[in-house]
Amino acid sequence: MTFVVTDNCIKCKYTDCVEVCPVDCFYEGPNFLVIHPDECIDCALCEPECPAVAIFSEDEVPAEMQEFIQLNVDLAEIWPNITERKDPMPDAAEWDGKKGKIAELER
Ligand code: SF4
Ligand code: F3S
């Protein structure tokens, strides 16, 4: 079991999640974060910290966001680790809550 970062993180990237992760298993792309599923210890600390409500337990990922499970697997292998909180994306407030942001995902 792992936790998964989903659609609403894209173009927001608040990074509050990073601050609480005890095993530093977040990886950072240009406008999205992912969780490495083999490193996540399923502690659930990050889930309530995300202001965008973008983090779900793997078995609670909404049906329309299932593809994010594999995206976290794949991108965690190629993106660099992030261990400290940073400023959100400049237009985070504007993008927070928009649907279907996967079209905006930069790799
Ligand atoms: Fe890190 Fe825990 Fe969140 Fe997994 S569930 S990403 S270990 S804070
Ligand atoms: Fe993304 Fe939420 Fe973390 S927006 S960077 S999953 S705090």
PDB file of C-alpha atoms and ligand atoms in Angstrom:
ATOM      1  CA  MET A   1       0.000   0.000   0.000  1.00  0.00           C
ATOM      2  CA  THR A   2       1.123   3.528  -0.683  1.00  0.00           C
ATOM      3  CA  PHE A   3      -0.230   7.026  -0.883  1.00  0.00           C
ATOM      4  CA  VAL A   4      -0.660   8.682  -4.266  1.00  0.00           C
ATOM      5  CA  VAL A   5      -0.499  12.305  -5.438  1.00  0.00           C
ATOM      6  CA  THR A   6      -3.292  13.149  -7.868  1.00  0.00           C
ATOM      7  CA  ASP A   7      -4.595  15.757 -10.293  1.00  0.00           C
ATOM      8  CA  ASN A   8      -5.110  18.753  -8.045  1.00  0.00           C
ATOM      9  CA  CYS A   9      -1.425  18.996  -7.149  1.00  0.00           C
ATOM     10  CA  ILE A  10      -0.636  19.956 -10.747  1.00  0.00           C
ATOM     11  CA  LYS A  11       0.223  23.666 -11.066  1.00  0.00           C
ATOM     12  CA  CYS A  12      -0.318  24.139  -7.294  1.00  0.00           C
ATOM     13  CA  LYS A  13       2.556  22.137  -5.719  1.00  0.00           C
ATOM     14  CA  TYR A  14       2.080  23.530  -2.228  1.00  0.00           C
ATOM     15  CA  THR A  15       4.741  21.133  -0.814  1.00  0.00           C
ATOM     16  CA  ASP A  16       3.261  21.058   2.719  1.00  0.00           C
ATOM     17  CA  CYS A  17       3.285  17.278   2.256  1.00  0.00           C
ATOM     18  CA  VAL A  18       7.066  17.176   2.000  1.00  0.00           C
ATOM     19  CA  GLU A  19       7.507  18.761   5.399  1.00  0.00           C
ATOM     20  CA  VAL A  20       5.792  15.930   7.275  1.00  0.00           C
ATOM     21  CA  CYS A  21       6.999  12.835   5.428  1.00  0.00           C
ATOM     22  CA  PRO A  22       9.208  10.811   7.800  1.00  0.00           C
ATOM     23  CA  VAL A  23      10.928   8.906   4.991  1.00  0.00           C
ATOM     24  CA  ASP A  24      11.392  11.712   2.422  1.00  0.00           C
ATOM     25  CA  CYS A  25       9.698   9.797  -0.363  1.00  0.00           C
ATOM     26  CA  PHE A  26       8.411  12.742  -2.418  1.00  0.00           C
ATOM     27  CA  TYR A  27       9.871  13.445  -5.865  1.00  0.00           C
ATOM     28  CA  GLU A  28       9.538  16.728  -7.716  1.00  0.00           C
ATOM     29  CA  GLY A  29       8.762  17.570 -11.307  1.00  0.00           C
ATOM     30  CA  PRO A  30       8.275  20.994 -12.905  1.00  0.00           C
ATOM     31  CA  ASN A  31       4.670  21.410 -11.709  1.00  0.00           C
ATOM     32  CA  PHE A  32       3.753  18.231  -9.790  1.00  0.00           C
ATOM     33  CA  LEU A  33       5.004  15.989  -6.994  1.00  0.00           C
ATOM     34  CA  VAL A  34       4.818  12.212  -6.740  1.00  0.00           C
ATOM     35  CA  ILE A  35       5.297   9.632  -3.995  1.00  0.00           C
ATOM     36  CA  HIS A  36       7.650   6.703  -4.473  1.00  0.00           C
ATOM     37  CA  PRO A  37       5.445   3.695  -3.735  1.00  0.00           C
ATOM     38  CA  ASP A  38       8.301   1.464  -2.606  1.00  0.00           C
ATOM     39  CA  GLU A  39       9.502   4.034  -0.079  1.00  0.00           C
ATOM     40  CA  CYS A  40       6.172   5.237   1.350  1.00  0.00           C
ATOM     41  CA  ILE A  41       5.499   3.632   4.742  1.00  0.00           C
ATOM     42  CA  ASP A  42       1.776   4.367   4.611  1.00  0.00           C
ATOM     43  CA  CYS A  43       1.854   6.601   7.682  1.00  0.00           C
ATOM     44  CA  ALA A  44      -0.918   8.885   6.329  1.00  0.00           C
ATOM     45  CA  LEU A  45       0.679  12.032   7.748  1.00  0.00           C
ATOM     46  CA  CYS A  46       0.811  13.829   4.393  1.00  0.00           C
ATOM     47  CA  GLU A  47      -2.821  13.320   3.396  1.00  0.00           C
ATOM     48  CA  PRO A  48      -4.395  15.950   5.697  1.00  0.00           C
ATOM     49  CA  GLU A  49      -1.526  18.402   5.123  1.00  0.00           C
ATOM     50  CA  CYS A  50      -2.243  18.976   1.426  1.00  0.00           C
ATOM     51  CA  PRO A  51      -4.246  22.214   1.016  1.00  0.00           C
ATOM     52  CA  ALA A  52      -5.337  20.985  -2.414  1.00  0.00           C
ATOM     53  CA  VAL A  53      -6.611  17.613  -1.111  1.00  0.00           C
ATOM     54  CA  ALA A  54      -4.535  15.917  -3.783  1.00  0.00           C
ATOM     55  CA  ILE A  55      -3.200  12.974  -1.754  1.00  0.00           C
ATOM     56  CA  PHE A  56      -5.117   9.721  -1.376  1.00  0.00           C
ATOM     57  CA  SER A  57      -4.422   6.270  -0.077  1.00  0.00           C
ATOM     58  CA  GLU A  58      -3.930   3.978  -3.065  1.00  0.00           C
ATOM     59  CA  ASP A  59      -7.197   2.185  -2.390  1.00  0.00           C
ATOM     60  CA  GLU A  60      -9.126   5.453  -2.129  1.00  0.00           C
ATOM     61  CA  VAL A  61      -7.973   7.127  -5.340  1.00  0.00           C
ATOM     62  CA  PRO A  62     -11.152   8.289  -7.146  1.00  0.00           C
ATOM     63  CA  ALA A  63     -12.121   6.294 -10.231  1.00  0.00           C
ATOM     64  CA  GLU A  64     -11.394   9.155 -12.625  1.00  0.00           C
ATOM     65  CA  MET A  65      -7.860   9.491 -11.227  1.00  0.00           C
ATOM     66  CA  GLN A  66      -6.721   5.871 -11.383  1.00  0.00           C
ATOM     67  CA  GLU A  67      -4.018   6.678 -13.921  1.00  0.00           C
ATOM     68  CA  PHE A  68      -2.196   8.676 -11.236  1.00  0.00           C
ATOM     69  CA  ILE A  69      -1.273   5.458  -9.429  1.00  0.00           C
ATOM     70  CA  GLN A  70       0.996   4.411 -12.299  1.00  0.00           C
ATOM     71  CA  LEU A  71       2.144   8.003 -12.883  1.00  0.00           C
ATOM     72  CA  ASN A  72       3.507   8.143  -9.313  1.00  0.00           C
ATOM     73  CA  VAL A  73       5.328   4.853  -9.928  1.00  0.00           C
ATOM     74  CA  ASP A  74       6.892   6.017 -13.189  1.00  0.00           C
ATOM     75  CA  LEU A  75       7.784   9.614 -12.337  1.00  0.00           C
ATOM     76  CA  ALA A  76       9.257   8.797  -8.913  1.00  0.00           C
ATOM     77  CA  GLU A  77      11.929   6.844 -10.787  1.00  0.00           C
ATOM     78  CA  ILE A  78      13.064   9.783 -12.898  1.00  0.00           C
ATOM     79  CA  TRP A  79      12.415  12.933 -10.860  1.00  0.00           C
ATOM     80  CA  PRO A  80      14.702  14.237  -8.065  1.00  0.00           C
ATOM     81  CA  ASN A  81      13.902  13.834  -4.391  1.00  0.00           C
ATOM     82  CA  ILE A  82      12.456  16.845  -2.534  1.00  0.00           C
ATOM     83  CA  THR A  83      12.877  17.058   1.239  1.00  0.00           C
ATOM     84  CA  GLU A  84      12.071  20.657   2.110  1.00  0.00           C
ATOM     85  CA  ARG A  85       9.002  22.788   1.685  1.00  0.00           C
ATOM     86  CA  LYS A  86       9.188  25.611  -0.837  1.00  0.00           C
ATOM     87  CA  ASP A  87       6.888  28.306  -2.197  1.00  0.00           C
ATOM     88  CA  PRO A  88       3.879  27.014  -4.148  1.00  0.00           C
ATOM     89  CA  MET A  89       3.575  27.582  -7.897  1.00  0.00           C
ATOM     90  CA  PRO A  90       2.915  31.270  -8.654  1.00  0.00           C
ATOM     91  CA  ASP A  91      -0.654  30.692  -9.878  1.00  0.00           C
ATOM     92  CA  ALA A  92      -1.503  27.997  -7.318  1.00  0.00           C
ATOM     93  CA  ALA A  93      -4.601  29.734  -5.983  1.00  0.00           C
ATOM     94  CA  GLU A  94      -5.959  30.195  -9.493  1.00  0.00           C
ATOM     95  CA  TRP A  95      -5.435  26.530 -10.451  1.00  0.00           C
ATOM     96  CA  ASP A  96      -6.521  24.973  -7.163  1.00  0.00           C
ATOM     97  CA  GLY A  97      -9.717  22.999  -7.751  1.00  0.00           C
ATOM     98  CA  LYS A  98      -9.665  23.022 -11.546  1.00  0.00           C
ATOM     99  CA  LYS A  99     -10.538  19.637 -13.037  1.00  0.00           C
ATOM    100  CA  GLY A 100      -8.511  17.585 -15.500  1.00  0.00           C
ATOM    101  CA  LYS A 101      -5.197  19.313 -14.924  1.00  0.00           C
ATOM    102  CA  ILE A 102      -3.352  16.243 -16.177  1.00  0.00           C
ATOM    103  CA  ALA A 103      -3.308  18.006 -19.549  1.00  0.00           C
ATOM    104  CA  GLU A 104      -1.021  20.585 -17.904  1.00  0.00           C
ATOM    105  CA  LEU A 105       1.438  18.029 -16.461  1.00  0.00           C
ATOM    106  CA  GLU A 106       5.039  18.808 -17.363  1.00  0.00           C
ATOM    107  CA  ARG A 107       7.572  16.017 -17.231  1.00  0.00           C
TER     108      ARG A 107
HETATM  109 FE1  SF4 B   1       5.386  10.003   3.343  1.00  0.00          FE
HETATM  110 FE2  SF4 B   1       3.659   8.922   5.063  1.00  0.00          FE
HETATM  111 FE3  SF4 B   1       2.758  10.339   3.013  1.00  0.00          FE
HETATM  112 FE4  SF4 B   1       3.834   7.943   2.590  1.00  0.00          FE
HETATM  113  S1  SF4 B   1       1.939   8.362   3.713  1.00  0.00           S
HETATM  114  S2  SF4 B   1       4.249   9.815   1.417  1.00  0.00           S
HETATM  115  S3  SF4 B   1       5.434   7.910   4.172  1.00  0.00           S
HETATM  116  S4  SF4 B   1       3.998  11.128   4.726  1.00  0.00           S
HETATM  117 FE1  F3S B   2       1.042  18.767  -4.160  1.00  0.00          FE
HETATM  118 FE2  F3S B   2      -0.476  18.951  -2.041  1.00  0.00          FE
HETATM  119 FE3  F3S B   2       2.004  18.258  -1.770  1.00  0.00          FE
HETATM  120  S1  F3S B   2      -0.508  20.309  -3.800  1.00  0.00           S
HETATM  121  S2  F3S B   2       3.013  19.337  -3.413  1.00  0.00           S
HETATM  122  S3  F3S B   2       0.470  17.101  -2.858  1.00  0.00           S
HETATM  123  S4  F3S B   2       0.874  19.590  -0.430  1.00  0.00           S
END
